[in-house]
Coordinates of C-alpha atoms in Angstrom, one line a residue:
M1 CA -0.1 0.2 0.0
T2 CA 1.7 3.3 -1.0
D3 CA 1.4 6.5 1.1
E4 CA -0.5 8.5 -1.7
L5 CA -3.3 6.2 -2.6
L6 CA -4.3 7.0 1.3
R7 CA -6.1 9.7 1.6
I8 CA -9.5 11.4 2.8
A9 CA -11.0 14.6 1.2
F10 CA -14.3 16.7 2.4
G11 CA -16.1 17.4 -0.3
H12 CA -16.3 21.2 0.3
R13 CA -12.7 23.1 0.8
A14 CA -14.8 25.3 3.7
V15 CA -18.6 25.3 5.1
A16 CA -20.7 28.3 5.4
S17 CA -22.1 27.4 9.0
T18 CA -21.1 26.6 12.4
E19 CA -24.5 25.3 13.4
A20 CA -25.8 22.7 10.8
I21 CA -22.9 21.1 9.0
G22 CA -23.4 19.2 6.2
T23 CA -20.7 17.7 3.5
T24 CA -18.8 14.9 2.4
L25 CA -15.6 13.2 2.4
T26 CA -14.2 11.2 -0.4
V27 CA -12.1 8.2 0.9
S28 CA -9.5 6.1 -1.3
D29 CA -9.8 2.9 -2.3
A30 CA -7.0 2.0 0.0
A31 CA -8.1 3.7 2.8
L32 CA -11.5 1.8 2.8
Q33 CA -9.8 -1.2 2.3
A34 CA -7.3 -0.9 5.2
D35 CA -7.8 -1.9 9.1
A36 CA -8.7 1.7 10.0
S37 CA -11.8 4.0 11.2
I38 CA -12.8 7.4 10.4
V39 CA -12.5 10.0 13.1
I40 CA -14.2 13.8 13.1
D41 CA -12.3 16.0 15.5
V42 CA -13.6 19.8 16.2
Y43 CA -11.8 22.3 17.6
D44 CA -12.0 26.1 17.9
L45 CA -10.3 27.2 14.8
D46 CA -8.9 30.5 16.7
H47 CA -7.5 28.2 19.5
P48 CA -7.0 24.8 18.3
V49 CA -5.7 23.2 21.3
H50 CA -6.8 20.3 23.6
P51 CA -8.7 20.7 25.7
A52 CA -9.2 24.4 26.1
G53 CA -10.5 24.8 22.5
H54 CA -11.4 21.2 21.7
L55 CA -15.2 20.2 21.0
G56 CA -15.0 16.7 20.6
W57 CA -14.2 13.6 18.7
W58 CA -16.4 11.5 16.8
K59 CA -14.8 7.7 15.5
F60 CA -16.8 5.7 13.1
R61 CA -16.3 2.5 11.5
M62 CA -14.7 2.6 8.0
A63 CA -17.0 3.6 5.6
A64 CA -18.3 0.8 2.7
A65 CA -18.1 3.0 -0.4
S66 CA -16.9 6.8 -1.1
P67 CA -18.3 9.5 -1.3
V68 CA -19.7 9.6 2.1
E69 CA -22.1 11.8 3.9
I70 CA -21.2 13.6 7.1
R71 CA -23.5 15.6 9.4
L72 CA -22.6 17.4 12.2
R73 CA -25.0 19.8 14.7
V74 CA -23.4 21.8 17.0
D75 CA -25.3 24.0 19.5
A76 CA -25.2 25.5 23.1
S77 CA -27.1 22.3 24.4
A78 CA -25.1 19.5 22.5
V79 CA -22.9 18.3 19.5
E80 CA -23.8 15.5 17.2
A81 CA -22.1 13.7 14.2
T82 CA -23.2 10.7 11.8
L83 CA -21.4 9.1 8.9
A84 CA -23.7 7.8 6.3
N85 CA -26.6 8.2 8.8
E86 CA -24.3 5.8 11.3
P87 CA -23.6 6.7 14.8
P88 CA -20.2 6.9 16.5
T89 CA -18.4 3.8 17.8
Q90 CA -17.0 6.0 20.2
L91 CA -17.1 9.9 21.0
W92 CA -15.7 12.4 23.5
L93 CA -17.3 15.7 24.3
N94 CA -15.4 18.3 26.2
P95 CA -17.1 18.8 29.4
A96 CA -16.5 22.7 29.4
P97 CA -17.0 23.3 25.4
P98 CA -14.9 26.7 24.6
Q99 CA -16.7 29.5 23.4
Y100 CA -15.7 30.2 19.5
R101 CA -16.8 31.8 16.3
R102 CA -15.0 29.6 13.8
L103 CA -14.7 25.9 13.7
L104 CA -11.6 23.6 12.6
L105 CA -12.8 20.3 10.9
N106 CA -10.5 17.2 11.0
A107 CA -11.4 14.0 9.2
V108 CA -8.5 11.4 9.9
V109 CA -8.1 7.9 9.0
R110 CA -6.7 6.2 12.1
S111 CA -5.3 2.8 12.2
N112 CA -7.4 0.5 14.5
T113 CA -4.2 -1.0 15.6
T114 CA -2.1 1.5 16.5
N115 CA -3.9 4.6 16.5
A116 CA -1.4 5.9 13.9
I117 CA -2.5 8.8 11.9
L118 CA -2.8 7.2 7.9
A119 CA -4.8 10.2 6.3
L120 CA -6.0 13.8 7.3
D121 CA -8.0 16.4 5.7
R122 CA -8.7 19.4 7.2
I123 CA -11.4 22.5 6.8
A124 CA -12.9 25.5 8.4
A125 CA -16.3 26.1 9.4
V126 CA -17.3 29.7 9.5
P127 CA -20.7 31.5 10.5
G128 CA -22.2 32.3 7.2
E129 CA -21.5 33.4 3.7
D130 CA -20.0 36.7 4.4
A131 CA -18.0 35.1 6.8
L132 CA -16.6 32.6 4.4
V133 CA -16.1 35.7 2.0
E134 CA -13.7 37.3 5.1
F135 CA -11.9 34.1 5.3
R136 CA -10.9 33.7 2.0
A137 CA -9.8 37.4 1.8
A138 CA -6.7 36.7 4.5
F139 CA -4.8 36.1 1.3
D140 CA -4.7 38.7 -1.6
R141 CA -7.1 36.9 -4.7
D142 CA -6.5 39.9 -7.1
W143 CA -3.6 38.3 -9.4
S144 CA -3.0 41.7 -10.9
S145 CA -1.0 43.5 -8.3
P146 CA 1.3 44.1 -7.8
R147 CA 2.9 44.0 -10.9
L148 CA 5.6 41.2 -11.0
A149 CA 7.9 40.4 -14.2
P150 CA 6.7 39.9 -17.8
S151 CA 6.9 36.2 -18.9
P152 CA 9.9 36.4 -21.9
Y153 CA 8.1 33.1 -23.4
I154 CA 5.2 31.9 -24.4
P155 CA 4.3 28.6 -22.8
D156 CA 3.3 25.4 -25.4
P157 CA -0.3 24.8 -25.7
G158 CA -1.8 22.9 -22.9
Q159 CA 1.1 23.0 -20.7
T160 CA 0.6 23.8 -16.8
I161 CA 3.2 24.6 -14.5
H162 CA 2.6 22.6 -11.1
I163 CA 4.0 24.1 -8.2
V164 CA 4.9 21.6 -5.2
S165 CA 6.0 21.8 -1.8
R166 CA 5.3 20.0 1.1
A167 CA 3.7 23.0 2.6
I168 CA 2.6 26.3 1.4
F169 CA 1.7 28.7 4.4
Q170 CA 1.8 32.7 4.4
R171 CA 4.5 34.3 6.3
D172 CA 6.9 31.2 5.8
A173 CA 9.8 31.6 3.4
V174 CA 8.5 28.9 1.3
G175 CA 4.9 29.0 1.2
E176 CA 5.5 33.4 0.2
L177 CA 7.4 32.0 -2.4
C178 CA 5.0 29.6 -4.2
L179 CA 2.1 32.0 -3.5
D180 CA 4.8 34.5 -5.3
L181 CA 5.2 32.7 -8.2
Y182 CA 2.0 31.4 -8.5
R183 CA 0.8 35.0 -8.7
M184 CA 3.4 36.0 -11.2
L185 CA 2.1 33.1 -13.4
R186 CA -1.2 33.9 -13.3
Q187 CA -0.4 37.4 -14.5
N188 CA 1.4 36.2 -17.4
R189 CA -1.7 34.0 -18.4
I190 CA 0.1 31.0 -17.6
P191 CA -2.0 28.2 -16.4
V192 CA -0.8 26.9 -13.2
R193 CA -1.7 24.8 -10.0
M194 CA -0.3 24.3 -6.6
H195 CA 0.2 21.1 -4.6
A196 CA 1.2 20.9 -1.1
E197 CA 0.9 18.3 2.0
S198 CA -0.5 20.8 4.0
C199 CA -1.1 24.7 3.7
D200 CA -3.3 27.6 4.9
L201 CA -6.8 26.7 5.3
T202 CA -7.7 30.2 3.9
I203 CA -6.0 29.3 0.8
N204 CA -6.9 25.4 0.5
D205 CA -9.1 26.2 -2.5
I206 CA -5.9 27.1 -4.6
V207 CA -3.5 24.7 -2.9
E208 CA -4.7 21.3 -3.6
P209 CA -3.7 17.9 -2.0
Q210 CA 0.0 16.8 -2.9
N211 CA -1.3 13.4 -2.9
L212 CA -3.2 14.0 -6.1
L213 CA -0.5 15.4 -8.1
H214 CA -0.9 12.1 -10.3
E215 CA -4.2 12.7 -11.3
R216 CA -3.8 16.4 -12.3
I217 CA 0.0 16.0 -14.0
G218 CA -0.3 15.4 -17.8
P219 CA 2.6 14.6 -20.4
A220 CA 2.9 18.2 -21.8
D221 CA 3.1 19.7 -17.8
Q222 CA 6.1 21.1 -15.9
V223 CA 6.7 20.4 -12.3
L224 CA 8.2 23.1 -10.1
Y225 CA 9.1 21.2 -6.8
F226 CA 10.1 22.9 -3.7
Y227 CA 12.7 21.2 -1.4
S228 CA 13.5 21.8 2.1
Q229 CA 12.5 18.5 4.0
H230 CA 12.2 14.8 3.6
D231 CA 9.0 14.2 1.2
P232 CA 7.5 10.9 1.6
L233 CA 6.1 11.3 -2.5
L234 CA 9.3 11.9 -4.0
E235 CA 9.4 8.9 -5.5
P236 CA 6.1 9.3 -7.1
L237 CA 6.8 12.8 -8.2
L238 CA 9.8 11.4 -10.2
A239 CA 8.1 8.7 -11.4
A240 CA 5.3 11.2 -12.9
D241 CA 4.8 11.4 -16.9
C242 CA 5.6 15.2 -17.8
A243 CA 7.5 17.2 -19.8
R244 CA 9.9 18.6 -17.5
K245 CA 10.9 18.5 -13.7
C246 CA 12.5 21.3 -12.1
V247 CA 13.7 21.6 -8.5
Y248 CA 14.6 24.4 -6.2
F249 CA 16.7 23.6 -3.4
H250 CA 16.0 25.7 0.0
G251 CA 18.8 23.9 2.3
I252 CA 18.2 21.5 4.9
T253 CA 18.8 22.4 8.5
D254 CA 21.6 20.6 10.4
P255 CA 19.8 17.6 12.0
D256 CA 22.4 18.2 15.4
L257 CA 21.2 21.5 15.2
V258 CA 17.8 20.6 16.7
R259 CA 18.2 17.7 17.8
V260 CA 17.8 18.3 21.5
F261 CA 14.7 20.2 21.5
D262 CA 13.3 18.8 18.7
P263 CA 14.6 14.9 17.9
E264 CA 11.4 14.6 15.2
L265 CA 12.6 17.3 13.2
S266 CA 16.0 16.3 13.7
V267 CA 15.2 12.7 12.0
V268 CA 12.9 14.7 9.5
C269 CA 16.0 16.8 8.4
A270 CA 18.5 13.4 8.2
K271 CA 16.1 11.9 6.0
A272 CA 15.9 14.7 3.7
I273 CA 20.0 15.1 3.4
A274 CA 20.0 11.3 2.6
E275 CA 17.3 11.6 0.0
L276 CA 19.2 14.7 -1.9
P277 CA 21.2 12.5 -4.0
R278 CA 17.3 11.2 -5.4
L279 CA 17.2 14.8 -7.2
A280 CA 19.2 14.0 -9.5
G281 CA 16.0 12.5 -11.4
F282 CA 15.1 16.1 -11.9
D283 CA 16.0 18.0 -15.3
R284 CA 16.5 21.5 -14.2
F285 CA 18.1 22.4 -10.9
A286 CA 18.0 26.0 -8.9
A287 CA 19.0 26.9 -5.5
N288 CA 18.3 30.1 -3.0
S289 CA 22.0 30.9 -2.9
R290 CA 25.7 29.6 -3.6
N291 CA 25.9 28.0 -0.3
S292 CA 22.7 26.0 -0.7
A293 CA 23.6 25.2 -4.6
S294 CA 27.2 23.6 -3.1
T295 CA 25.3 21.6 -1.2
L296 CA 23.1 20.3 -3.9
A297 CA 26.1 19.9 -6.2
R298 CA 28.0 17.4 -3.6
A299 CA 24.9 15.5 -3.3
L300 CA 24.4 15.2 -7.1
G301 CA 28.0 14.8 -8.3
P302 CA 30.3 17.1 -10.1
E303 CA 28.8 16.6 -13.6
R304 CA 25.7 18.2 -12.3
A305 CA 27.3 21.3 -10.2
P306 CA 27.9 23.5 -13.5
D307 CA 23.8 22.7 -14.1
I308 CA 22.7 24.4 -10.6
G309 CA 21.1 28.2 -10.9
V310 CA 20.8 30.4 -7.9
I311 CA 17.7 32.6 -7.7
P312 CA 17.1 34.3 -4.5
P313 CA 14.4 33.0 -2.3
Q314 CA 11.9 35.9 -3.0
I315 CA 9.8 37.8 -5.8
A316 CA 10.3 41.6 -5.0
P317 CA 8.3 44.1 -6.9
G318 CA 9.2 47.6 -6.5
P319 CA 12.0 50.2 -6.7
A320 CA 15.4 49.4 -5.5
A321 CA 15.5 50.6 -1.7
R322 CA 17.7 54.1 -1.1
H323 CA 19.6 54.9 2.0
E324 CA 17.8 57.1 4.6
D325 CA 18.0 57.6 8.0
R326 CA 14.8 57.3 9.5
A327 CA 15.7 58.6 13.1
P328 CA 14.6 58.8 15.4
R329 CA 14.2 55.0 16.4
Q330 CA 13.3 53.2 19.2
D331 CA 15.9 51.5 21.4
A332 CA 15.5 48.3 20.5
L333 CA 16.8 45.1 19.0
L334 CA 14.9 43.4 16.6
S335 CA 14.8 39.4 15.6
V336 CA 12.8 38.1 13.1
Q337 CA 12.4 34.3 12.4
Q338 CA 10.5 30.8 13.0
M339 CA 11.7 30.1 16.7
R340 CA 13.4 26.9 15.9
P341 CA 16.6 25.8 17.9
H342 CA 18.8 26.4 14.9
K343 CA 18.1 30.2 14.9
K344 CA 19.8 30.6 18.5
V345 CA 17.3 33.2 19.7
E346 CA 18.8 32.3 23.2
D347 CA 22.0 34.1 22.0
V348 CA 19.8 37.0 20.8
L349 CA 18.6 37.4 24.6
R350 CA 22.4 37.1 26.2
L351 CA 23.4 39.4 23.3
F352 CA 20.3 42.0 24.7
A353 CA 21.0 41.3 28.0
A354 CA 24.8 42.6 27.6
Y355 CA 23.9 45.4 25.6
R356 CA 21.2 46.8 28.2
E357 CA 24.3 47.2 30.6
A358 CA 25.2 50.2 28.1
S359 CA 21.4 51.0 27.4
P360 CA 19.2 50.2 30.7
S361 CA 15.8 51.0 28.7
A362 CA 16.2 49.0 25.9
Q363 CA 14.0 46.5 24.6
C364 CA 14.3 43.4 22.2
W365 CA 11.1 42.6 19.8
I366 CA 11.2 38.9 18.9
V367 CA 8.8 38.3 15.9
G368 CA 8.0 34.6 14.7
R369 CA 5.9 31.6 15.7
A370 CA 7.1 29.3 18.4
P371 CA 6.4 25.5 16.8
N372 CA 8.4 23.6 19.5
R373 CA 6.8 23.9 22.9
A374 CA 10.2 22.9 24.5
Y375 CA 12.3 25.3 22.8
R376 CA 10.1 28.0 23.8
D377 CA 9.9 27.0 27.5
Y378 CA 13.9 27.1 27.2
L379 CA 13.6 30.5 25.8
D380 CA 11.4 31.9 28.8
W381 CA 14.2 30.2 31.4
V382 CA 17.0 32.1 29.6
E383 CA 14.9 35.3 29.7
R384 CA 14.0 35.2 33.4
K385 CA 16.3 32.7 35.1
E386 CA 19.4 32.7 33.5
L387 CA 19.3 36.3 32.3
G388 CA 17.3 38.0 35.0
L389 CA 15.8 40.4 32.1
P390 CA 13.1 42.7 33.7
A391 CA 9.4 42.1 32.5
G392 CA 8.3 43.7 29.3
A393 CA 12.1 44.1 28.3
V394 CA 11.5 41.4 25.9
R395 CA 8.3 41.6 23.5
W396 CA 7.6 38.2 22.3
L397 CA 5.3 39.3 19.3
G398 CA 4.7 36.2 17.7
S399 CA 3.3 36.0 13.5
V400 CA 2.6 39.4 12.6
G401 CA 1.3 40.4 9.5
P402 CA 3.3 42.3 6.3
A403 CA 2.4 46.1 7.6
E404 CA 3.2 45.7 11.2
L405 CA 6.4 44.1 10.3
A406 CA 7.3 46.8 8.1
D407 CA 6.9 49.3 10.8
L408 CA 9.2 47.0 13.3
Y409 CA 12.3 47.2 10.8
R410 CA 11.2 51.0 10.7
S411 CA 11.0 51.3 14.2
A412 CA 13.8 49.6 15.8
S413 CA 17.5 51.0 16.2
A414 CA 19.2 47.4 14.9
Y415 CA 18.6 44.1 13.6
V416 CA 20.2 40.9 15.5
S417 CA 20.8 37.3 13.7
M418 CA 22.0 34.6 15.6
S419 CA 21.4 31.8 13.6
E420 CA 23.7 29.1 13.0
D421 CA 22.1 27.4 10.0
E422 CA 20.6 29.5 7.0
G423 CA 19.9 29.0 3.4
F424 CA 19.7 32.9 2.4
C425 CA 17.8 34.5 5.6
L426 CA 15.5 37.0 4.2
P427 CA 14.7 39.2 7.2
L428 CA 18.5 40.2 6.8
F429 CA 17.3 41.5 3.2
E430 CA 14.1 43.0 4.4
A431 CA 16.2 44.8 7.5
M432 CA 18.6 46.3 4.8
R433 CA 15.9 47.4 2.7
N434 CA 14.2 49.1 5.5
G435 CA 17.5 51.2 6.3
L436 CA 18.0 49.0 9.6
P437 CA 21.2 48.2 10.8
V438 CA 22.5 44.5 10.8
F439 CA 24.6 42.6 13.0
A440 CA 24.5 39.2 12.3
Y441 CA 26.3 35.8 12.8
G442 CA 28.3 35.0 10.0
V443 CA 27.3 31.3 8.5
P444 CA 28.2 31.3 5.1
A445 CA 25.0 31.7 4.0
V446 CA 24.5 35.0 5.9
A447 CA 27.7 36.2 4.8
E448 CA 26.6 35.4 1.4
T449 CA 23.5 37.7 1.5
L450 CA 25.1 40.6 3.4
G451 CA 27.8 40.9 0.7
G452 CA 30.3 42.5 2.4
S453 CA 27.7 44.7 4.1
G454 CA 26.2 44.9 7.5
L455 CA 28.2 44.0 10.7
R456 CA 29.2 40.3 10.9
F457 CA 30.8 38.4 13.5
A458 CA 32.5 35.1 14.2
T459 CA 32.7 34.7 17.9
K460 CA 29.6 35.0 20.2
D461 CA 31.7 36.9 23.0
F462 CA 28.6 38.8 24.4
P463 CA 29.9 41.7 26.3
H464 CA 32.5 42.3 23.4
L465 CA 29.7 42.4 20.4
A466 CA 27.6 44.7 23.0
E467 CA 29.8 47.1 23.3
H468 CA 30.5 47.1 19.3
L469 CA 26.8 47.6 19.0
A470 CA 26.2 50.3 21.4
A471 CA 29.7 52.1 19.6
V472 CA 28.0 51.7 16.5
L473 CA 24.7 53.3 17.3
A474 CA 26.0 56.0 19.0
D475 CA 27.9 57.0 15.9
P476 CA 25.9 59.0 13.5
A477 CA 28.7 58.7 10.9
R478 CA 29.4 55.1 11.6
R479 CA 25.9 54.2 11.2
S480 CA 25.3 56.0 8.1
A481 CA 28.2 54.2 6.5
L482 CA 26.8 51.1 7.5
L483 CA 23.5 51.5 5.8
A484 CA 24.6 53.3 2.5
G485 CA 26.6 49.9 2.3
Q486 CA 23.7 48.1 3.2
A487 CA 21.2 50.1 0.7
Q488 CA 23.8 49.3 -1.9
R489 CA 23.7 45.6 -1.5
V490 CA 19.8 46.1 -1.7
D491 CA 20.7 47.5 -5.1
D492 CA 22.6 44.6 -6.3
L493 CA 20.1 41.9 -5.0
L494 CA 16.9 43.4 -6.0
P495 CA 17.6 42.7 -9.7
R496 CA 18.1 39.0 -9.0
M497 CA 14.7 38.9 -7.6
S498 CA 12.5 40.5 -10.1
G499 CA 11.1 36.5 -10.7
T500 CA 13.1 36.4 -14.2
G501 CA 15.3 33.7 -12.6
F502 CA 12.1 31.4 -12.4
F503 CA 11.3 32.2 -16.2
E504 CA 14.7 31.2 -17.3
L505 CA 14.4 27.9 -15.1
L506 CA 10.6 26.9 -16.6
S507 CA 11.8 28.0 -20.2
P508 CA 11.4 26.0 -23.1

């Protein structure tokens, strides 16, 4: 039984009701024949945690055929579910059900032997059609804006570009690149589809399940595959019958850097590294930096190395940045990243604590979601116990929207990166583009992105670094020269971020 054949899918990609919910489930033949059950799991969409945001779950015998009808009734007094008009074999209802505005519906195929998840689909249920329009509006569907690069070629008749990634999420570097590329291709009237194993529910109407790719792809089509993590569906993708397969490599995190706090991620990263030689089965190759390209070349062999293009991982419209000193700024150090162990956010805190010796009123603003609870708890311990930072000195801002993030770049006094593993590091580019002095630990990809601008360091001696940081920020001439060099680097990078590199990758 192959992974791509075990699947379950709701008949609607969202439901415009949170009370009487009716939809269907499509279950693959492999799932119908498995020793498994179907579980419907319902959460508060805005707080999907157990038990505080959990309404309940219902377990049903595997359906006899597909599609199968599912009905949910949710009100203040009860929550009921039926599958093909049959009651559940088991259920759990939260004795203290949460207040909610929108619901998250999960349909899960679970093994009867191990209780392992064999297949999963998720959709949102919102209170009415107006709420559904608002829900979808979280992603801008005006494909004409912003204007991106024009295509230098006309695609072959009947050809579709399939963008494939394990995950496509907004406010994530890989996801945003996929979405911008989708927008650019649509602007140029080039047929395009997106496929991912997981995505934001707000865009699940335009991002199709990755395991359905083999049903969508045709012999005249092209695949553009974004690789950054282990993919159980890599082999079926390599076997797909199409005109061309292109791969874009984002780099893979060193498993040793995440093993302590996220051993599961460490295993996934190790598997991804072991899979790299399989990418030789693609026809064209690109990477997000020279550093990532060299990693890919070592895996593919010397004969492939000259074939790997380098395309920065952003399609950036708009004019080149111009150096300007946007003073006055707040006395705040800014750091932006998904809070994974290899990003070394604890070292940002340690530098900040040393910097406060010279600037006691300074703040530290940390942006990004924290998917790993153990690592987030460790950061709390570093902040409060190891460093004894006063309450409010560190602002944990979580995931923020583009406008708020731009305001933070334009309000802070310096940007700090302590990451020990990067493929490109887009926040460095954004900081430079917004006139924010950059201080960064100089791993190879960071040095490549900065291109001789900013301030890099090789040793994490925090009192020493804090002294230099304070001196630069207090010296208008040095700060101005630093910003001028960064602005020049942005001017150098922006033409390579126009999107034309992807057209070259996909061109006939």
